[in-house]
Short mmCIF file of C-alpha atoms in Angstrom, two decimals:
data_model
loop_
_atom_site.label_atom_id
_atom_site.label_comp_id
_atom_site.label_asym_id
_atom_site.label_seq_id
_atom_site.Cartn_x
_atom_site.Cartn_y
_atom_site.Cartn_z
CA MET T 1 26.03 11.52 -2.59
CA ALA T 2 23.52 10.93 0.20
CA SER T 3 20.64 10.93 -2.27
CA LEU T 4 22.48 8.53 -4.54
CA PHE T 5 23.08 6.21 -1.60
CA PHE T 6 19.42 6.26 -0.64
CA ILE T 7 18.22 5.57 -4.18
CA SER T 8 20.69 2.72 -4.72
CA ALA T 9 19.78 1.19 -1.37
CA LEU T 10 16.09 1.48 -2.22
CA ALA T 11 16.61 -0.18 -5.59
CA ALA T 12 18.48 -3.11 -4.04
CA ALA T 13 16.29 -3.31 -0.98
CA SER T 14 15.96 -7.07 -0.67
CA SER T 15 15.88 -10.39 -2.40
CA GLN T 16 12.80 -11.83 -3.99
CA SER T 17 11.59 -15.32 -3.17
CA PRO T 18 8.81 -17.71 -4.20
CA PHE T 19 5.26 -17.31 -3.01
CA GLU T 20 5.18 -20.22 -0.59
CA ASP T 21 8.26 -18.94 1.26
CA ASN T 22 6.48 -15.76 2.29
CA PHE T 23 2.71 -16.14 1.98
CA SER T 24 -0.32 -18.19 2.93
CA ILE T 25 -3.69 -18.23 1.15
CA MET T 26 -6.36 -16.57 3.30
CA TRP T 27 -9.43 -17.97 1.55
CA SER T 28 -10.63 -19.58 -1.71
CA GLU T 29 -7.47 -21.47 -2.59
CA ASN T 30 -9.13 -22.60 -5.83
CA HIS T 31 -9.14 -18.93 -6.94
CA PHE T 32 -5.34 -18.75 -6.63
CA LYS T 33 -2.92 -19.89 -9.32
CA THR T 34 0.78 -19.55 -10.07
CA SER T 35 2.76 -19.54 -13.28
CA GLU T 36 4.71 -22.67 -14.18
CA ASP T 37 7.90 -21.27 -12.69
CA GLY T 38 6.06 -20.19 -9.53
CA ASN T 39 7.19 -16.59 -9.84
CA THR T 40 3.91 -14.98 -10.93
CA TRP T 41 0.72 -15.33 -8.89
CA PHE T 42 -2.88 -14.81 -9.93
CA LEU T 43 -5.93 -14.01 -7.80
CA SER T 44 -9.37 -14.26 -9.38
CA LEU T 45 -12.82 -12.94 -8.54
CA ASP T 46 -16.12 -14.38 -9.76
CA LYS T 47 -19.69 -14.01 -8.57
CA GLU T 48 -19.11 -16.60 -5.86
CA THR T 49 -16.00 -15.24 -4.18
CA GLY T 50 -12.68 -13.47 -4.45
CA CYS T 51 -9.34 -14.53 -3.02
CA GLY T 52 -6.55 -13.23 -0.82
CA PHE T 53 -3.14 -13.98 0.66
CA GLN T 54 -1.02 -12.74 3.55
CA THR T 55 2.59 -12.91 4.69
CA LYS T 56 3.53 -15.55 7.22
CA GLN T 57 5.59 -13.00 9.12
CA ARG T 58 4.83 -9.65 10.73
CA TYR T 59 7.10 -6.63 10.46
CA ARG T 60 7.55 -3.36 12.29
CA PHE T 61 9.16 -0.79 10.00
CA GLY T 62 10.95 -1.42 6.73
CA TRP T 63 10.59 -1.37 2.96
CA PHE T 64 7.84 -3.48 1.34
CA SER T 65 7.35 -3.81 -2.40
CA MET T 66 5.49 -5.88 -4.95
CA LYS T 67 4.73 -5.68 -8.64
CA LEU T 68 1.07 -5.86 -9.68
CA LYS T 69 -0.81 -5.99 -12.95
CA LEU T 70 -4.45 -5.08 -12.43
CA VAL T 71 -7.68 -6.42 -13.91
CA GLY T 72 -8.04 -5.29 -17.52
CA GLY T 73 -11.12 -4.27 -19.48
CA ASP T 74 -14.37 -3.52 -17.69
CA SER T 75 -13.44 -3.80 -14.00
CA ALA T 76 -16.12 -1.57 -12.49
CA GLY T 77 -16.96 -2.62 -8.94
CA VAL T 78 -13.77 -4.66 -8.54
CA VAL T 79 -11.23 -3.71 -5.87
CA THR T 80 -7.71 -5.07 -5.72
CA ALA T 81 -6.29 -4.36 -2.27
CA TYR T 82 -2.61 -4.42 -1.31
CA TYR T 83 -2.10 -3.42 2.29
CA MET T 84 -0.42 -3.92 5.64
CA CYS T 85 -2.43 -4.65 8.77
CA SER T 86 -1.71 -5.57 12.38
CA GLU T 87 -4.54 -8.14 12.46
CA ASN T 88 -5.85 -10.94 10.26
CA GLY T 89 -9.32 -9.41 10.25
CA ALA T 90 -10.74 -5.91 10.33
CA GLY T 91 -10.44 -5.70 14.11
CA PRO T 92 -11.57 -2.61 16.02
CA GLU T 93 -8.03 -1.79 17.23
CA ARG T 94 -6.08 -2.50 14.06
CA ASP T 95 -3.33 -0.44 12.48
CA GLU T 96 -3.34 -0.49 8.68
CA LEU T 97 -1.66 1.00 5.60
CA ASP T 98 -3.71 0.61 2.41
CA PHE T 99 -3.31 0.63 -1.32
CA GLU T 100 -6.69 0.03 -2.97
CA PHE T 101 -7.08 -0.03 -6.75
CA LEU T 102 -10.60 0.91 -7.81
CA GLY T 103 -11.75 -0.62 -11.06
CA ASN T 104 -13.69 1.26 -13.72
CA ARG T 105 -15.54 0.95 -16.97
CA THR T 106 -13.50 0.18 -20.07
CA GLY T 107 -11.57 3.21 -21.25
CA GLN T 108 -11.79 5.06 -17.98
CA PRO T 109 -8.75 5.38 -15.69
CA TYR T 110 -8.09 3.32 -12.62
CA LEU T 111 -8.03 5.21 -9.35
CA ILE T 112 -5.65 4.39 -6.53
CA GLN T 113 -6.83 5.03 -2.98
CA THR T 114 -4.52 5.06 0.04
CA ASN T 115 -5.53 5.14 3.68
CA VAL T 116 -3.89 5.02 7.11
CA TYR T 117 -5.44 3.53 10.25
CA LYS T 118 -4.30 3.73 13.84
CA ASN T 119 -6.12 1.82 16.59
CA GLY T 120 -9.02 1.12 14.25
CA VAL T 121 -9.51 4.72 13.13
CA GLY T 122 -9.08 5.47 9.42
CA GLY T 123 -10.85 8.11 7.38
CA ARG T 124 -7.50 9.36 6.02
CA GLU T 125 -8.16 8.64 2.35
CA MET T 126 -6.36 10.09 -0.60
CA ARG T 127 -7.19 9.24 -4.20
CA HIS T 128 -4.87 9.60 -7.18
CA MET T 129 -4.99 9.02 -10.87
CA LEU T 130 -2.10 7.07 -12.37
CA TRP T 131 0.09 8.24 -15.23
CA PHE T 132 -0.04 4.86 -16.99
CA ASP T 133 -2.47 2.01 -17.63
CA PRO T 134 -1.87 -0.42 -14.72
CA THR T 135 -3.55 -3.27 -16.62
CA GLU T 136 -1.05 -3.45 -19.48
CA GLU T 137 2.07 -4.47 -17.59
CA PHE T 138 3.49 -4.89 -14.12
CA HIS T 139 4.29 -1.85 -11.97
CA SER T 140 5.79 -1.72 -8.49
CA TYR T 141 3.85 -0.50 -5.46
CA SER T 142 5.85 0.04 -2.31
CA ILE T 143 5.65 1.30 1.26
CA LEU T 144 8.51 2.86 3.22
CA TRP T 145 7.68 2.78 6.93
CA ASN T 146 9.81 4.11 9.75
CA ASP T 147 9.10 6.11 12.89
CA HIS T 148 9.41 9.41 11.01
CA GLN T 149 7.26 8.91 7.93
CA ILE T 150 5.23 6.52 5.82
CA VAL T 151 5.70 6.96 2.08
CA PHE T 152 3.55 5.28 -0.59
CA PHE T 153 5.49 4.74 -3.83
CA VAL T 154 4.37 3.82 -7.33
CA ASP T 155 7.30 2.81 -9.55
CA ARG T 156 9.68 4.56 -7.11
CA VAL T 157 7.66 7.79 -7.36
CA PRO T 158 6.37 8.98 -3.97
CA ILE T 159 2.64 9.68 -4.32
CA ARG T 160 1.85 10.16 -0.64
CA VAL T 161 3.86 11.18 2.43
CA PHE T 162 2.37 10.69 5.90
CA LYS T 163 4.52 12.25 8.61
CA ASN T 164 4.92 11.64 12.32
CA ASN T 165 5.26 14.55 14.74
CA GLY T 166 7.77 12.90 17.07
CA GLU T 167 5.28 12.76 19.93
CA LYS T 168 2.79 10.22 21.21
CA ASN T 169 -0.30 10.69 19.06
CA ASP T 170 -3.43 9.02 17.76
CA PHE T 171 -2.69 9.14 14.02
CA PHE T 172 0.73 7.61 13.22
CA PRO T 173 0.91 3.79 13.42
CA ASN T 174 4.31 2.93 14.87
CA GLU T 175 3.79 0.42 17.67
CA LYS T 176 2.12 -2.68 16.22
CA PRO T 177 3.81 -5.08 13.80
CA MET T 178 1.91 -5.74 10.59
CA TYR T 179 1.34 -8.51 8.09
CA LEU T 180 1.21 -7.72 4.39
CA PHE T 181 -1.93 -8.76 2.50
CA SER T 182 -3.43 -8.67 -0.95
CA SER T 183 -6.92 -9.54 -2.08
CA ILE T 184 -9.43 -9.09 -4.86
CA TRP T 185 -13.09 -8.59 -4.01
CA ASN T 186 -16.39 -7.15 -5.14
CA ALA T 187 -17.16 -3.66 -3.82
CA ASP T 188 -19.71 -2.43 -6.31
CA ASP T 189 -21.67 -0.79 -3.50
CA TRP T 190 -19.03 1.99 -3.34
CA ALA T 191 -15.91 1.46 -5.47
CA THR T 192 -16.87 2.90 -8.86
CA ARG T 193 -18.64 6.27 -9.02
CA GLY T 194 -19.84 5.83 -5.45
CA GLY T 195 -21.57 2.54 -6.26
CA LEU T 196 -23.43 3.73 -9.36
CA GLU T 197 -21.46 1.39 -11.62
CA LYS T 198 -22.10 -2.27 -10.81
CA THR T 199 -19.90 -5.28 -11.49
CA ASP T 200 -20.65 -6.93 -14.83
CA TRP T 201 -20.39 -10.60 -13.91
CA LYS T 202 -20.54 -11.62 -17.56
CA LYS T 203 -16.92 -10.37 -17.70
CA ALA T 204 -15.79 -12.66 -14.86
CA PRO T 205 -13.42 -14.02 -13.80
CA PHE T 206 -11.50 -10.86 -12.96
CA VAL T 207 -7.81 -11.60 -12.45
CA SER T 208 -5.06 -9.57 -10.79
CA SER T 209 -1.41 -10.64 -11.12
CA TYR T 210 1.57 -10.37 -8.76
CA LYS T 211 5.30 -10.95 -8.79
CA ASP T 212 8.64 -9.84 -7.30
CA PHE T 213 7.64 -9.44 -3.68
CA SER T 214 10.52 -7.93 -1.70
CA VAL T 215 10.89 -6.93 1.90
CA ASP T 216 13.68 -5.42 3.95
CA GLY T 217 12.24 -4.91 7.40
CA CYS T 218 12.32 -5.69 11.09
CA GLN T 219 10.71 -9.12 11.32
CA TRP T 220 8.67 -9.46 14.48
CA GLU T 221 9.43 -12.13 17.07
CA ASP T 222 7.49 -12.30 20.33
CA PRO T 223 7.77 -10.84 22.83
CA TYR T 224 10.03 -8.18 21.26
CA PRO T 225 12.59 -8.57 18.47
CA ALA T 226 16.10 -7.25 18.88
CA CYS T 227 15.91 -5.45 15.53
CA VAL T 228 13.42 -2.90 16.90
CA SER T 229 16.22 -1.23 18.86
CA THR T 230 18.71 -1.39 15.97
CA THR T 231 16.63 -0.23 12.99
CA THR T 232 18.81 2.85 12.52
CA LYS T 233 21.47 0.48 11.18
CA LYS T 234 19.18 -0.15 8.22
CA TRP T 235 18.95 2.17 5.20
CA TRP T 236 15.17 2.51 5.60
CA ASP T 237 15.57 4.05 9.05
CA GLN T 238 18.55 6.31 8.48
CA TYR T 239 18.41 10.07 8.05
CA GLN T 240 18.01 9.95 4.27
CA ALA T 241 14.89 7.79 4.68
CA TRP T 242 13.32 10.14 7.22
CA HIS T 243 12.67 12.75 4.51
CA LEU T 244 12.18 12.83 0.76
CA THR T 245 15.35 13.28 -1.26
CA ASP T 246 15.62 16.28 -3.59
CA SER T 247 14.71 14.21 -6.64
CA GLN T 248 11.80 12.59 -4.79
CA LYS T 249 10.52 16.05 -3.83
CA MET T 250 10.42 16.98 -7.52
CA ASP T 251 8.44 13.84 -8.37
CA PHE T 252 6.14 14.35 -5.41
CA ALA T 253 5.44 17.95 -6.39
CA TRP T 254 4.49 16.82 -9.89
CA VAL T 255 2.11 14.22 -8.45
CA GLN T 256 0.55 16.82 -6.15
CA ARG T 257 -0.05 19.20 -9.04
CA ASN T 258 -1.40 16.71 -11.53
CA LEU T 259 -2.75 13.49 -10.04
CA VAL T 260 -4.44 14.11 -6.67
CA ILE T 261 -8.23 14.00 -6.97
CA TYR T 262 -9.14 13.69 -3.30
CA ASP T 263 -7.33 14.59 -0.08
CA TYR T 264 -9.12 14.26 3.25
CA CYS T 265 -6.98 17.07 4.63
CA LYS T 266 -8.72 19.45 2.20
CA ASP T 267 -12.24 18.17 2.81
CA THR T 268 -13.56 20.77 5.21
CA ASP T 269 -17.16 19.63 4.71
CA ARG T 270 -16.20 16.26 6.12
CA TYR T 271 -13.74 17.63 8.67
CA PRO T 272 -14.68 21.20 9.72
CA LYS T 273 -11.79 20.88 12.15
CA LEU T 274 -8.99 19.21 10.23
CA PRO T 275 -7.21 16.24 11.85
CA ALA T 276 -3.99 17.10 13.68
CA GLU T 277 -1.73 15.36 11.16
CA CYS T 278 -2.96 17.62 8.37
CA SER T 279 -0.79 20.43 9.76
CA LEU T 280 2.42 18.42 9.23
CA SER T 281 4.40 19.27 6.10
CA PRO T 282 5.34 16.36 3.83
CA TRP T 283 8.40 18.31 2.70
CA GLY T 284 10.21 18.36 6.04
#
């Protein structure tokens, strides 16, 4: 029953609303378009510039979800980023939770990279393959964030679990409220085969598509919102959201066996002494 409650709450997490109610364009407004009904949004990248948007509000803890359809065809060098960050820019003290979709040559699979920053320190990358073509139709990408864990979901399947240890530490972002952002940009110096594959500008513009943004979170109000002390009244900060459910554990195990292609916690060349968080079990 508890698992059923969690899944039903997750599925009905929040209402969806038009772009202008939630977001502002960060740059290159002429590279942003909406469908006639205003419910689907398009960001484009050409040789001159990309484009990006951000939420008008900041949040500390909650459930955040959006449906994306990624750039089709030859997208080598193109990165579509969907992330949460405590600052408008890449500040030296920022907290950040990243989804990055790394384009590729036609016929080769997209890779999805996730990362976690606290106080400006990242280096916690994981890379996964996807079990579908993310350019053919929309799929949901979501983040569950509470003081116990951060879970990255793709179509309600948990692909990454990042746990807290219940103590003050330097790896789990849980103090700073964050905006939600998305952008499309050229990263052909690193994104595809370590920068070996360059962006083919003859294929431009590259367009990523968005719809159905939903949020159920603690909206920040300075100096300190009342909801911070009452988050345990929300489904996303109750016991069932502090751990994976039994069915989520099955999905997560399948992802771990079949789709993980890089995990910083297993990269002993890079980290001869593994970071402290690598000792925390995602299953607990």
